[in-house]
Short mmCIF file of C-alpha atoms and ligand atoms in Angstrom, two decimals:
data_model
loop_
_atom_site.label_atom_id
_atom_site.label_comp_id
_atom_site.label_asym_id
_atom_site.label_seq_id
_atom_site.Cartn_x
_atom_site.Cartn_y
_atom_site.Cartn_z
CA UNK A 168 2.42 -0.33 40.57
CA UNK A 169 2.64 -3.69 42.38
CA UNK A 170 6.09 -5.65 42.71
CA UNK A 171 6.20 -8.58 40.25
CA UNK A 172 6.23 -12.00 42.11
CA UNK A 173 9.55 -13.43 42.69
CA UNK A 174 9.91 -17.20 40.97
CA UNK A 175 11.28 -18.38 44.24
CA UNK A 176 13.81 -21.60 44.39
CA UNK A 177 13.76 -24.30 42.94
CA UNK A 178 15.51 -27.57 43.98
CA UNK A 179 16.57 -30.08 41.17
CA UNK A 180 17.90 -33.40 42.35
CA UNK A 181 20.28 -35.35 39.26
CA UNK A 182 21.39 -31.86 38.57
CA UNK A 183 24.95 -32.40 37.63
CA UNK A 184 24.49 -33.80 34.39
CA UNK A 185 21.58 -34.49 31.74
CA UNK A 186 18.11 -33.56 31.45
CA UNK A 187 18.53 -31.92 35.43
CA UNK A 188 21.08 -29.73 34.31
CA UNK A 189 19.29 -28.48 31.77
CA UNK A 190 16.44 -27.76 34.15
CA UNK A 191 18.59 -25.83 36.30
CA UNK A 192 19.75 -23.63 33.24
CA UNK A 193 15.73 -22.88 31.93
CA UNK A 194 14.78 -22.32 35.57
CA UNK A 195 17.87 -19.83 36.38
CA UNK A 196 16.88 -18.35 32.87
CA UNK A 197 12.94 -18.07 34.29
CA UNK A 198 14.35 -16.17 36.97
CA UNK A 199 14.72 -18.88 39.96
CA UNK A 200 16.93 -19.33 42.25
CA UNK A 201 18.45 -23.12 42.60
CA UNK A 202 19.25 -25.90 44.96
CA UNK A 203 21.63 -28.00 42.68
CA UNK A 204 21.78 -32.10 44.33
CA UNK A 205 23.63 -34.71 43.17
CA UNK A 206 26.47 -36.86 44.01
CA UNK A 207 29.31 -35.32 41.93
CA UNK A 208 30.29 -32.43 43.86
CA UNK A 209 32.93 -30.59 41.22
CA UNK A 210 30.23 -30.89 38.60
CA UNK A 211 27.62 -29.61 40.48
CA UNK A 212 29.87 -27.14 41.51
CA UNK A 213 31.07 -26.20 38.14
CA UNK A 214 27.51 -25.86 36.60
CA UNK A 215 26.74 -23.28 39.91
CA UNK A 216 29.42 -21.00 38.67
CA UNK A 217 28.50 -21.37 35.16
CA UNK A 218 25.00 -20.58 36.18
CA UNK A 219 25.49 -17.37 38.23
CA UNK A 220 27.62 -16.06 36.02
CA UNK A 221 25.22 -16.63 33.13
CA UNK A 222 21.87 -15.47 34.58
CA UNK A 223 22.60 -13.67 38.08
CA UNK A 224 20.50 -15.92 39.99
CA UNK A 225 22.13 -17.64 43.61
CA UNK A 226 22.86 -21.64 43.27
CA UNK A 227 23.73 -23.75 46.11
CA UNK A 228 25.14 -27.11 45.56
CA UNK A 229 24.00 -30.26 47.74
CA UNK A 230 26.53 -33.01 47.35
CA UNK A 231 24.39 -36.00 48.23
CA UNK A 232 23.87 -39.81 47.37
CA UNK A 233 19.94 -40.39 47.28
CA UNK A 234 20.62 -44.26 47.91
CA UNK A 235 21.71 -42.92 51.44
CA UNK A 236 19.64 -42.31 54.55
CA UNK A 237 21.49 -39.55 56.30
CA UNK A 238 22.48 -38.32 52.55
CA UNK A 239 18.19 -38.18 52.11
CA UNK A 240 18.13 -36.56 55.48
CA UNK A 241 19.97 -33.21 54.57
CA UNK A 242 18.37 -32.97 51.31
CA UNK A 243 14.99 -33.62 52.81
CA UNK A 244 15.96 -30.39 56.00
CA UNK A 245 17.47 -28.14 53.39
CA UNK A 246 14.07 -28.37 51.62
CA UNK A 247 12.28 -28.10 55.24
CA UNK A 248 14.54 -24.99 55.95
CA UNK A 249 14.16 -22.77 52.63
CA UNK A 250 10.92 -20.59 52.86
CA UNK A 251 11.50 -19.50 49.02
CA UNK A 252 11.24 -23.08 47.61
CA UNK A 253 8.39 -23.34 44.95
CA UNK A 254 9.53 -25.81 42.76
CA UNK A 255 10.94 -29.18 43.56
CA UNK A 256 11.62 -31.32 40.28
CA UNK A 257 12.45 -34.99 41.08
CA UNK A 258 14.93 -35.79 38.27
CA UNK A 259 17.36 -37.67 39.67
CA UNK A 260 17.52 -41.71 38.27
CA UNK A 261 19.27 -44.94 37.21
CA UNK A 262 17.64 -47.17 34.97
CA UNK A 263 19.19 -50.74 33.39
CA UNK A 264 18.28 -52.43 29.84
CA UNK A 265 19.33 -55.55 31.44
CA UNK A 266 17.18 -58.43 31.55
CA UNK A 267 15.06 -58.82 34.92
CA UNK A 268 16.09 -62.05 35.76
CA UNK A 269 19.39 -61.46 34.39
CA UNK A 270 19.83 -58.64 37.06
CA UNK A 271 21.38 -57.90 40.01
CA UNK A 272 19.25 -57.57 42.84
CA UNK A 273 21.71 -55.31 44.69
CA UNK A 274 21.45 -52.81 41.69
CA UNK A 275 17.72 -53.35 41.24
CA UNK A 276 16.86 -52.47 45.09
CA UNK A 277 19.83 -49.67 45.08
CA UNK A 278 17.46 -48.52 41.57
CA UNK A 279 13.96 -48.12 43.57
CA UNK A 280 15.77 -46.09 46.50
CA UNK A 281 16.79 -43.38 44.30
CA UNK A 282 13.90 -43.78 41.86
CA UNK A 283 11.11 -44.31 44.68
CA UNK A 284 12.34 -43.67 47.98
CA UNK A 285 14.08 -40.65 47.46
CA UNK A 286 11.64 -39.04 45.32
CA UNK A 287 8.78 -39.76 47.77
CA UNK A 288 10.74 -38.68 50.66
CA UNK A 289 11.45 -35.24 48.77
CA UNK A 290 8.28 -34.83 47.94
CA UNK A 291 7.07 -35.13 51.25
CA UNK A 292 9.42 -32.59 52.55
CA UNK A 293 7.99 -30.24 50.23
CA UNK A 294 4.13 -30.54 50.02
CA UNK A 295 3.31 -29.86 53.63
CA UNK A 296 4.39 -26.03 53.12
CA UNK A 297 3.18 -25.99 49.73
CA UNK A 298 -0.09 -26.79 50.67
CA UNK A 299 0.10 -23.47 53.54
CA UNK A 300 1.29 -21.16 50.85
CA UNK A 301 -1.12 -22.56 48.71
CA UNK A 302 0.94 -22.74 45.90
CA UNK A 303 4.30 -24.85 44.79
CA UNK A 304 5.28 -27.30 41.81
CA UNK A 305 6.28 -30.84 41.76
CA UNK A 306 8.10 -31.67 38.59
CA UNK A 307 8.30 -35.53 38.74
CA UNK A 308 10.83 -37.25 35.78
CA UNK A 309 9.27 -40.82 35.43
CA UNK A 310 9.74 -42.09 31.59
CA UNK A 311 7.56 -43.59 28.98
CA UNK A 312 8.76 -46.76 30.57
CA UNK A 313 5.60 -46.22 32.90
CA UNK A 314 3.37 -47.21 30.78
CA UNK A 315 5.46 -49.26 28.26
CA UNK A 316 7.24 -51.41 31.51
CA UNK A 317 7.93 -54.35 28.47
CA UNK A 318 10.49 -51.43 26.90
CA UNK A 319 13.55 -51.99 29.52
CA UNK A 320 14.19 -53.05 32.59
CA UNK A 321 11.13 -54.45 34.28
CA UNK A 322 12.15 -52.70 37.93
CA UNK A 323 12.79 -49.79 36.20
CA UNK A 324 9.63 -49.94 34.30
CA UNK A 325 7.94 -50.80 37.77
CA UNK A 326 9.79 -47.41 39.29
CA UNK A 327 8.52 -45.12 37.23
CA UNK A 328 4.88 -46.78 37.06
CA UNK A 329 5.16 -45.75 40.74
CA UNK A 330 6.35 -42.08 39.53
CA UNK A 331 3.41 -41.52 36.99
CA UNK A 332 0.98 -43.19 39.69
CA UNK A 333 2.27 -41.28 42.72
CA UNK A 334 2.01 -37.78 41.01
CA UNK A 335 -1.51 -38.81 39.58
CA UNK A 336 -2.38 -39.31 42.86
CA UNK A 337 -0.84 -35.89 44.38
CA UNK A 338 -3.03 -34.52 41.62
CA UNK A 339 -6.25 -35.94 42.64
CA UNK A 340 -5.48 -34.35 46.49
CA UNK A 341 -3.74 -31.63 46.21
CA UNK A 342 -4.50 -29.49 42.64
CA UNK A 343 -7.51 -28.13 44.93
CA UNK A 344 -4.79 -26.87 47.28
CA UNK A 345 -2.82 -24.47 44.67
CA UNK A 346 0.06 -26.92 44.50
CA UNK A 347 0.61 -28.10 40.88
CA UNK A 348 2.14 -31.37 39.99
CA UNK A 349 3.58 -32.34 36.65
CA UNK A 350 4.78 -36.20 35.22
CA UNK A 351 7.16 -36.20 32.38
CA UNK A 352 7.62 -38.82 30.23
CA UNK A 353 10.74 -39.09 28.69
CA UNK A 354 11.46 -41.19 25.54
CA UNK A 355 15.16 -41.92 25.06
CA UNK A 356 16.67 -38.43 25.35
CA UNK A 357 20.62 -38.07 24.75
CA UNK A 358 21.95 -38.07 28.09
CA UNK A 359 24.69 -40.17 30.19
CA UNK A 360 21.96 -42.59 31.08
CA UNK A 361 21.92 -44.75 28.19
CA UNK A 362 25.76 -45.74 28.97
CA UNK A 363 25.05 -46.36 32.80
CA UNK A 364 22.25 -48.59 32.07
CA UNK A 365 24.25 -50.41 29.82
CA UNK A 366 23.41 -49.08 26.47
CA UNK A 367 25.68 -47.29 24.22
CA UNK A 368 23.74 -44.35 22.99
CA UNK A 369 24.60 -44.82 19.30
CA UNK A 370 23.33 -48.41 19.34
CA UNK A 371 19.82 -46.68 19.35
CA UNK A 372 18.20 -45.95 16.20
CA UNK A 373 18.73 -41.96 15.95
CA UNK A 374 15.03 -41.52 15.21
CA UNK A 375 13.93 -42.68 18.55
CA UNK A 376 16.52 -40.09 20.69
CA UNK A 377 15.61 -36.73 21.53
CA UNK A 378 18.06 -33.91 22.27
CA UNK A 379 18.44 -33.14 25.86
CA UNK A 380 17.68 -29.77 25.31
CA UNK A 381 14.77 -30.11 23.19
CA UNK A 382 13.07 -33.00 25.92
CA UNK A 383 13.63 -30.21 28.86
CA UNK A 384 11.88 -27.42 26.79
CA UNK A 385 8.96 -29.48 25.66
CA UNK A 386 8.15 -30.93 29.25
CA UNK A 387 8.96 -26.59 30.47
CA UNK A 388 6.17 -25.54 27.51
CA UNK A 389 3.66 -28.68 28.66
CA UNK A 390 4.23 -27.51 32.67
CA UNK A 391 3.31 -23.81 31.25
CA UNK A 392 -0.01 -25.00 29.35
CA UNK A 393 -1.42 -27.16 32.80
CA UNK A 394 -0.51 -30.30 31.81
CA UNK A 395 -0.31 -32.91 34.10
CA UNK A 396 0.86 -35.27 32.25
CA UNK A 397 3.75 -34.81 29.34
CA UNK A 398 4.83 -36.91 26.85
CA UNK A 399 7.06 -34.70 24.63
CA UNK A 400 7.16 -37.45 21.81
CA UNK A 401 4.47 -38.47 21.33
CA UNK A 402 2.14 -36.88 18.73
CA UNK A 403 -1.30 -36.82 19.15
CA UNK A 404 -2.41 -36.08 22.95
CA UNK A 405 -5.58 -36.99 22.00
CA UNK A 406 -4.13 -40.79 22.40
CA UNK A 407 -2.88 -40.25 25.78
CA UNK A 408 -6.42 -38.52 27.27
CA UNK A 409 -8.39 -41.69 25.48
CA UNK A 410 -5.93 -43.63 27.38
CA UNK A 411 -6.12 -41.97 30.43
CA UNK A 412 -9.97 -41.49 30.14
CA UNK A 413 -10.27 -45.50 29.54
CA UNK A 414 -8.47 -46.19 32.86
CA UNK A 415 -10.80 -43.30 34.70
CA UNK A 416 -14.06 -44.99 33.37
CA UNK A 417 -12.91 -48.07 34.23
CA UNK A 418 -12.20 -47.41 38.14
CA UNK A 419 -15.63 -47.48 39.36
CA UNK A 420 -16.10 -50.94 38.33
CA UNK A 421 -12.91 -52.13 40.14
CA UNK A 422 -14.26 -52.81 43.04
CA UNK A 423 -17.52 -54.68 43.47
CA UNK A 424 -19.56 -57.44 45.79
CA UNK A 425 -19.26 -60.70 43.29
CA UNK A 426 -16.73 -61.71 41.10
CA UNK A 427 -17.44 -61.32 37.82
CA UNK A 428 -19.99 -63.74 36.00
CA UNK A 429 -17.21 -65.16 33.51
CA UNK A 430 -15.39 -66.63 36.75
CA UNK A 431 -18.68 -68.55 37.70
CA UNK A 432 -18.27 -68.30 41.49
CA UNK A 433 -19.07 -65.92 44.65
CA UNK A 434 -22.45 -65.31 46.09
CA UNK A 435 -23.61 -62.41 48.16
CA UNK A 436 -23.59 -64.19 51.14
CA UNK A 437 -19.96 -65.82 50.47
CA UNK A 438 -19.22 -62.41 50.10
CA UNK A 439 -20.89 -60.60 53.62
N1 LIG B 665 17.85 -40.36 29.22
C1 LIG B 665 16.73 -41.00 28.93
O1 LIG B 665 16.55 -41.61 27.86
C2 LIG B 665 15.60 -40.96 29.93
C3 LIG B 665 14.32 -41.36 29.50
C4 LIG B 665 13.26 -41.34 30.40
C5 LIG B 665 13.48 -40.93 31.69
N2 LIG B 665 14.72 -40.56 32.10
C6 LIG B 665 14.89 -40.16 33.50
O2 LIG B 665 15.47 -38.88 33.53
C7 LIG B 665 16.12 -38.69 34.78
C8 LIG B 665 17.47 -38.04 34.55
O3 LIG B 665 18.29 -38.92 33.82
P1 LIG B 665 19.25 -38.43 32.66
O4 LIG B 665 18.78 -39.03 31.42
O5 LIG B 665 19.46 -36.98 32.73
O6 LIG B 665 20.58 -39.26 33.04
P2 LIG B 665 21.96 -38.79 33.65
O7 LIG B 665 22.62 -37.80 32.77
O8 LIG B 665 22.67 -40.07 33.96
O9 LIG B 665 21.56 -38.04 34.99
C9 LIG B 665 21.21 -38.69 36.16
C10 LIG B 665 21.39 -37.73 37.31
O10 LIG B 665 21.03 -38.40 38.53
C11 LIG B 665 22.11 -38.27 39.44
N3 LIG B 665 22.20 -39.45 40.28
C12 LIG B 665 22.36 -40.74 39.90
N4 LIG B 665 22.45 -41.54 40.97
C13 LIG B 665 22.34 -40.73 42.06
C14 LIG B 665 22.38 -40.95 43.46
N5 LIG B 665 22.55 -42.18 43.96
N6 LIG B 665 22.24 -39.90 44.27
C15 LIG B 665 22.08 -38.64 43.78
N7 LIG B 665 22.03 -38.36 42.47
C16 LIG B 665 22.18 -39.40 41.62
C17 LIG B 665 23.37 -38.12 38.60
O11 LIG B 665 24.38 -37.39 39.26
P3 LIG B 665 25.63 -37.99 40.07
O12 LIG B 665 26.17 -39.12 39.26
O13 LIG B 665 26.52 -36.81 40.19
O14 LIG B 665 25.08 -38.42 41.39
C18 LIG B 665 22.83 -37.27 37.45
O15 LIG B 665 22.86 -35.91 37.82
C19 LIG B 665 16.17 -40.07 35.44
O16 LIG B 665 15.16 -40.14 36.43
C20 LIG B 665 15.84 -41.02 34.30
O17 LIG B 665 15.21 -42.20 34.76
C21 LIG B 665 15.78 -40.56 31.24
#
């Protein structure tokens, strides 16, 4: 009889609230052990009690602000240091429904270090041993925004456009290596968000919002049949691969010697 496979660890950053907590509480039920990160140090703390108690499994709190270097720093070591890690899922966010030009640019650049920076800092913490055990998951939360940036805020819109286009590319180099890598696209799911970017929850048309819970699952049941990309609203997956299989068909024509013939201009030898 062979020993099942521990799940290993899995580190969720944003985990004291929202869609990361309820990560934390599918993957402690799956039978992994956590990292919990986030700035709010009783909640994180109360949801690790709650969470051992409940399924057994060890949780360690990291009280961190991603818009901080040194903050960044320990996250990105206590990643470095933990052998067991085999999940990482890059949940933490801010968005904004403000307008772009009606925005602070203090907020908007404070936005892209926790949405970007941190996220591709984590990330590179992890692959590099991922890649040597040949195996390890990358759960990146970027929203629907990412390819609907006229929805909200335009920086946000532009943050997770870099989410969905960073883990397409970790796809394309490293899903040869073992290491799987998953985008989520969120619609509006009921979480704390909606007030912190400046939108009351219940000024949203109920039809649109998705239960926390229900958003989490979905994205955990997409992860489990290889997708790369999930969309838990939308319908028809057929209209994201047409989508997707549009922009792939169109790459190889991207780059070329001439401009094209509508602009009138450009000459091979302009061009050498
Ligand atoms: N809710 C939606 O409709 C929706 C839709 C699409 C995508 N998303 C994405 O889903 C992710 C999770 O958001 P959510 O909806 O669950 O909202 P949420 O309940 O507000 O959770 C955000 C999490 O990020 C953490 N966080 C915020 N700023 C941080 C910082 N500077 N450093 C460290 N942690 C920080 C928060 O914890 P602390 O305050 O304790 O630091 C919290 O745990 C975000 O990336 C968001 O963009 C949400």
């Amino acid at each position: 009889m062979t020993a099942s496979k521990k799940p290993g660890t899995a580190l969720i950053t944003g985990a004291s609230s929202g869609i990361g907590a309820v990560y934390a509480q599918r993957l402690a039920r799956r039978g992994y052990d956590l990292v919990l990160v986030a700035r709010n140090r009783s909640r994180l703390d109360a949801l690790a009690g709650k969470l051992k108690e409940e399924s057994g499994r060890q949780v360690e709190t990291i009280a961190a602000d991603l818009t901080n270097k040194a903050d960044i720093a320990r996250v990105e070591a206590a990643i470095r240091g933990n052998r067991d890690l085999t999940v990482l899922v890059n949940n933490a966010g801010v968005g904004s429904a403000s307008p772009l030009l009606g925005s602070d640019i203090e907020k908007m650049e404070a936005m892209i270090a926790i949405n970007v920076n941190a996220l591709t800092r984590l990330t590179y913490a992890a692959v590099p041993a991922f890649v040597d055990r040949k195996a390890g998951t990358i759960i990146n939360i970027a929203s629907i925004v990412a390819v609907s940036p006229e929805t909200l805020n335009g920086v946000y819109g532009g943050s997770k456009a870099f989410v969905l286009a960073f883990s397409q590319s970790l796809q394309h180099e490293l899903g040869d290596k073992g290491v799987r890598v998953q985008a989520v696209l969120p619609g509006a799911t009921a979480t704390e968000f909606w007030g912190i970017a400046g939108v009351p929850i219940a000024h949203l048309p109920k039809e649109i919002v998705m239960k926390t819970d229900d958003m989490v699952d979905a994205a955990l049941a997409g992860l489990d049949q290889g997708e790369q990309v999930t969309i838990p609203s939308l319908p028809d997956l057929a209209e994201w691969s047409a989508f997707d299989a549009a922009r792939r068909a169109m790459s190889d024509k991207l780059s070329r010697v001439l401009p094209a013939a509508r602009y009138g201009v450009g000459s091979v030898a302009a061009a050498a």
